[in-house]
GROMACS .gro file of C-alpha atoms in nm:
model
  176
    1UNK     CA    1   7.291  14.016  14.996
    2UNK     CA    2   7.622  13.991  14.830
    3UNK     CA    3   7.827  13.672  14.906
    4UNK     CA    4   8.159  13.819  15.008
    5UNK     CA    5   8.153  14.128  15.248
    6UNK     CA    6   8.452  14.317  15.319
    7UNK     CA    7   8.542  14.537  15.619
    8UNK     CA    8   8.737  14.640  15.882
    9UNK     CA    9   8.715  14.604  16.244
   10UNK     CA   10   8.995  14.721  16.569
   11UNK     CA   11   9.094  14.445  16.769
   12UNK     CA   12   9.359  14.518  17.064
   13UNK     CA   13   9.394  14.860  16.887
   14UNK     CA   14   9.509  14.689  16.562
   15UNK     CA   15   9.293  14.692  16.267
   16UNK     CA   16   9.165  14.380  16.078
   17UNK     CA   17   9.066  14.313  15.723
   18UNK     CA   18   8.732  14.100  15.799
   19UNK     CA   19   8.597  13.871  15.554
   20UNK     CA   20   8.249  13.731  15.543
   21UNK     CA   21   8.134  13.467  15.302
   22UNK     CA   22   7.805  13.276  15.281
   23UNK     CA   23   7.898  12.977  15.150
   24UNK     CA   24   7.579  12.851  15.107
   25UNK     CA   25   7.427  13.138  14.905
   26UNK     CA   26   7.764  13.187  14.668
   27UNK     CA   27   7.790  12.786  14.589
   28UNK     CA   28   7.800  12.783  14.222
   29UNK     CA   29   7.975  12.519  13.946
   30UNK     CA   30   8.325  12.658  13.859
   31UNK     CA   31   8.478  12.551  13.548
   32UNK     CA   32   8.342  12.185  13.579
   33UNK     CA   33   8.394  12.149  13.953
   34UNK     CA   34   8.130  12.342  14.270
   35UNK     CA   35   8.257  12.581  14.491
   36UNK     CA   36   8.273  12.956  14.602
   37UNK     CA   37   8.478  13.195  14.398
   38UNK     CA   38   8.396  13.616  14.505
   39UNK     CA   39   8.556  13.885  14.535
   40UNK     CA   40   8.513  14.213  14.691
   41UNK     CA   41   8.668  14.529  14.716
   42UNK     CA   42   8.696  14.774  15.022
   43UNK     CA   43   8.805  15.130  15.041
   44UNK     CA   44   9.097  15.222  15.267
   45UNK     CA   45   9.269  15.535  15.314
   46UNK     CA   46   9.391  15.841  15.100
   47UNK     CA   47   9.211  15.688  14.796
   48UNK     CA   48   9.337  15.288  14.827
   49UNK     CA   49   9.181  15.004  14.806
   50UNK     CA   50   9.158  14.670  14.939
   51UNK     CA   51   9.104  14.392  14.708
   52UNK     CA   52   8.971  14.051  14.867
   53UNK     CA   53   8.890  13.760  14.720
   54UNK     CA   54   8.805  13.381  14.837
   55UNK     CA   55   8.828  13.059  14.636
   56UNK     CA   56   8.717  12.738  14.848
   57UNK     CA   57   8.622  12.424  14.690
   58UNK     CA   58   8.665  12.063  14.750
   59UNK     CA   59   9.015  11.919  14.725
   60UNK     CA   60   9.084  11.795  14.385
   61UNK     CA   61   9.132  11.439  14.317
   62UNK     CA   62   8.843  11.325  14.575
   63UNK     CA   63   8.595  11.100  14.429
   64UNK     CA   64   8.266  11.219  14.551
   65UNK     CA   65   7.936  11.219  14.407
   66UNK     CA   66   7.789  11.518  14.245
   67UNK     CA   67   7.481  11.528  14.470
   68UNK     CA   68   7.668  11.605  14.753
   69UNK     CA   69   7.911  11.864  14.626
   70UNK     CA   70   7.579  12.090  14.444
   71UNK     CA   71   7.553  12.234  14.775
   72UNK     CA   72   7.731  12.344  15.038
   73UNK     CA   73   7.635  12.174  15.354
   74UNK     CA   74   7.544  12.355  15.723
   75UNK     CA   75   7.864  12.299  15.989
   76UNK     CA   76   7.888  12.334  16.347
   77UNK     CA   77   8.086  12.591  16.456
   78UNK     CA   78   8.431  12.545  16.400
   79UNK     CA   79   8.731  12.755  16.498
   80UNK     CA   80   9.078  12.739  16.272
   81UNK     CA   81   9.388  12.973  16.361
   82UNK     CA   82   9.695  12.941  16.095
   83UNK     CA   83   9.936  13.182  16.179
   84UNK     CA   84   9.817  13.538  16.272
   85UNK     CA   85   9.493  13.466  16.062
   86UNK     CA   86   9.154  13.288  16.212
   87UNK     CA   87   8.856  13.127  16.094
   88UNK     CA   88   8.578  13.044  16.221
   89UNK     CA   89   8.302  12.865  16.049
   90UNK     CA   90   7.888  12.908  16.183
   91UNK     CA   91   7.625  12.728  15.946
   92UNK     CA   92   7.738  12.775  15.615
   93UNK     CA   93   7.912  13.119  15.715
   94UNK     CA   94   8.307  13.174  15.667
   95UNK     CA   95   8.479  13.493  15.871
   96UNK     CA   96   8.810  13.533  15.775
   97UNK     CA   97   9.022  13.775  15.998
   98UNK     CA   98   9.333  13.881  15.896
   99UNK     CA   99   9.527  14.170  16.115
  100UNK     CA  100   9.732  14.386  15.860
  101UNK     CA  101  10.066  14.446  16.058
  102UNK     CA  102  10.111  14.079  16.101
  103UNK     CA  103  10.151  13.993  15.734
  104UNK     CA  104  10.404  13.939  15.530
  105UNK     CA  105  10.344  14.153  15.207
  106UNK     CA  106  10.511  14.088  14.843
  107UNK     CA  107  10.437  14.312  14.542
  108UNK     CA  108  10.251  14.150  14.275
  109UNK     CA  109  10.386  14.117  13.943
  110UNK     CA  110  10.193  14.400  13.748
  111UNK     CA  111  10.386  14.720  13.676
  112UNK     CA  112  10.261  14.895  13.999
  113UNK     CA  113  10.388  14.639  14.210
  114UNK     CA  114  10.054  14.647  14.434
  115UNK     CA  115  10.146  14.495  14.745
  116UNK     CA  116   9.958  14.185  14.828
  117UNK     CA  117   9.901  13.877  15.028
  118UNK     CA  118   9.841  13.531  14.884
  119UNK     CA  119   9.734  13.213  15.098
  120UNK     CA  120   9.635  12.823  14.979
  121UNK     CA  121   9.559  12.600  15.244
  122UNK     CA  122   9.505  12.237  15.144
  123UNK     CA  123   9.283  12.141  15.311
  124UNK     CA  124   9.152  12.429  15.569
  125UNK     CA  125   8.889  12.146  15.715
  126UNK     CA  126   8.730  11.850  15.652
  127UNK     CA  127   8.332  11.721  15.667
  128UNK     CA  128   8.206  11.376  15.670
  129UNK     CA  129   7.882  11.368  15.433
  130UNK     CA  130   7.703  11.053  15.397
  131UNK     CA  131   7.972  10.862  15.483
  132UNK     CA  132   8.243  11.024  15.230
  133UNK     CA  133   8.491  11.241  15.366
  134UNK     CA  134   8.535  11.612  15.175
  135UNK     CA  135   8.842  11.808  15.215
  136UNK     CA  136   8.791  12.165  15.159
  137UNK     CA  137   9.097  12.382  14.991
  138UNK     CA  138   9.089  12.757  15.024
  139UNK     CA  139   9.284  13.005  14.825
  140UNK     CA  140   9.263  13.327  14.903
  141UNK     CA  141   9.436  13.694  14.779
  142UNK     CA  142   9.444  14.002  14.938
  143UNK     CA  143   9.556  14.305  14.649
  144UNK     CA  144   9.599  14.681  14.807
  145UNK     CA  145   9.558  14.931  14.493
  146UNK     CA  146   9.615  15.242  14.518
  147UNK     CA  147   9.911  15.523  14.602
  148UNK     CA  148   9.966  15.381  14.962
  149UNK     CA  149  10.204  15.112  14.944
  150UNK     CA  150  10.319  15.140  15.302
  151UNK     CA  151  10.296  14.728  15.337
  152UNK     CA  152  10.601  14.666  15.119
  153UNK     CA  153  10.934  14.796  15.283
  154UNK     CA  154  11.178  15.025  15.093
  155UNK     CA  155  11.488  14.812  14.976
  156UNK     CA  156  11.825  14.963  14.998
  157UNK     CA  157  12.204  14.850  14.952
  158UNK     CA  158  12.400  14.913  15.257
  159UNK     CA  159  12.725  14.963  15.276
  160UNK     CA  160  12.950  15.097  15.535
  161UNK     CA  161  12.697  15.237  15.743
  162UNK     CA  162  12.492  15.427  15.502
  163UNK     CA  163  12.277  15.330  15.173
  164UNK     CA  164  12.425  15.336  14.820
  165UNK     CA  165  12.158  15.506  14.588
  166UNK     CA  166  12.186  15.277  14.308
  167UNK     CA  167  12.440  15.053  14.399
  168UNK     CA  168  12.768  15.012  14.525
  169UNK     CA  169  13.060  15.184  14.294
  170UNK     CA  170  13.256  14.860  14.281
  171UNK     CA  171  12.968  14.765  14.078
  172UNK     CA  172  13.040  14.962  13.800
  173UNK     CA  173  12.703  15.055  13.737
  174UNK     CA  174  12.759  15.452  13.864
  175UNK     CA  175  13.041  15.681  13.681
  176UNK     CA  176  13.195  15.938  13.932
   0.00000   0.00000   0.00000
């Protein structure tokens, strides 16, 4: 079974990215520190893709010992909304839900200017083990690849009730 599952799902007649990670069964030692780091990809349509992947470890800084932090430990279940998003934790099971409309998309940096979503909560929640309290961080990116890039809005400069295709003239950057 893979650690991070993709998909989508309606809700209210809206579609949802869902994300599914087993916390438990991904828990690995990350560049000196243990956490989850997976990603996983998810066809959407005319030939796109999304790109999903979660990052949750404990909060840096924290002094805890290593033999509580080698795995991850079984929770209740426990419900977190941040903005449009929600979480909800069962065992050692993370669903992420995150309805596409709602977001606020930005182009990544690349030269295709993928649109994309990027979200660090410090910490999401908190777990008292043996007496020490861990704060987990998440960090999470969403990356849509692929010709569709109806997420990111067209930018134009108005003027005077109608667009200037490539700027104003008082800019001096068009010759008439």
């Amino acid at each position: 079974m893979q650690t991070l599952q993709a998909g989508f799902e309606e809700n209210s007649g809206r579609t949802v990215l869902r994300l599914r990670a087993d916390l438990g069964a991904g828990w690995s030692k990350l560049n000196g520190a243990w956490g989850f780091d997976h990603e996983d990809c998810v066809p959407y349509e005319r030939e796109s893709t999304f790109v999903c992947r979660v990052r949750l470890r404990p909060t840096k800084g924290l002094r805890i010992s290593e033999r509580l932090l080698q795995s991850f430990p079984e929770f209740d279940p426990l419900e977190i909304s941040l903005a449009s998003w929600s979480f909800s934790m069962e065992s050692s099971i993370l669903t992420i839900r995150v309805p596409l409309a709602d977001q606020k998309w930005v182009p990544t940096k690349n030269l295709n200017r993928y649109p994309s979503i990027y979200v660090f909560e410090d910490p999401l929640f908190e777990r008292d083990l043996d007496g020490e309290n861990v704060r987990y961080s998440m960090q999470m990116w969403i990356r849509l690849r692929g010709p569709s890039k109806m997420f990111v809005k067209t930018e134009f400069d108005w003027g005077d009730g109608f667009a200037w295709i490539g700027g104003r003239p008082e800019s001096n950057r068009r010759k008439f």
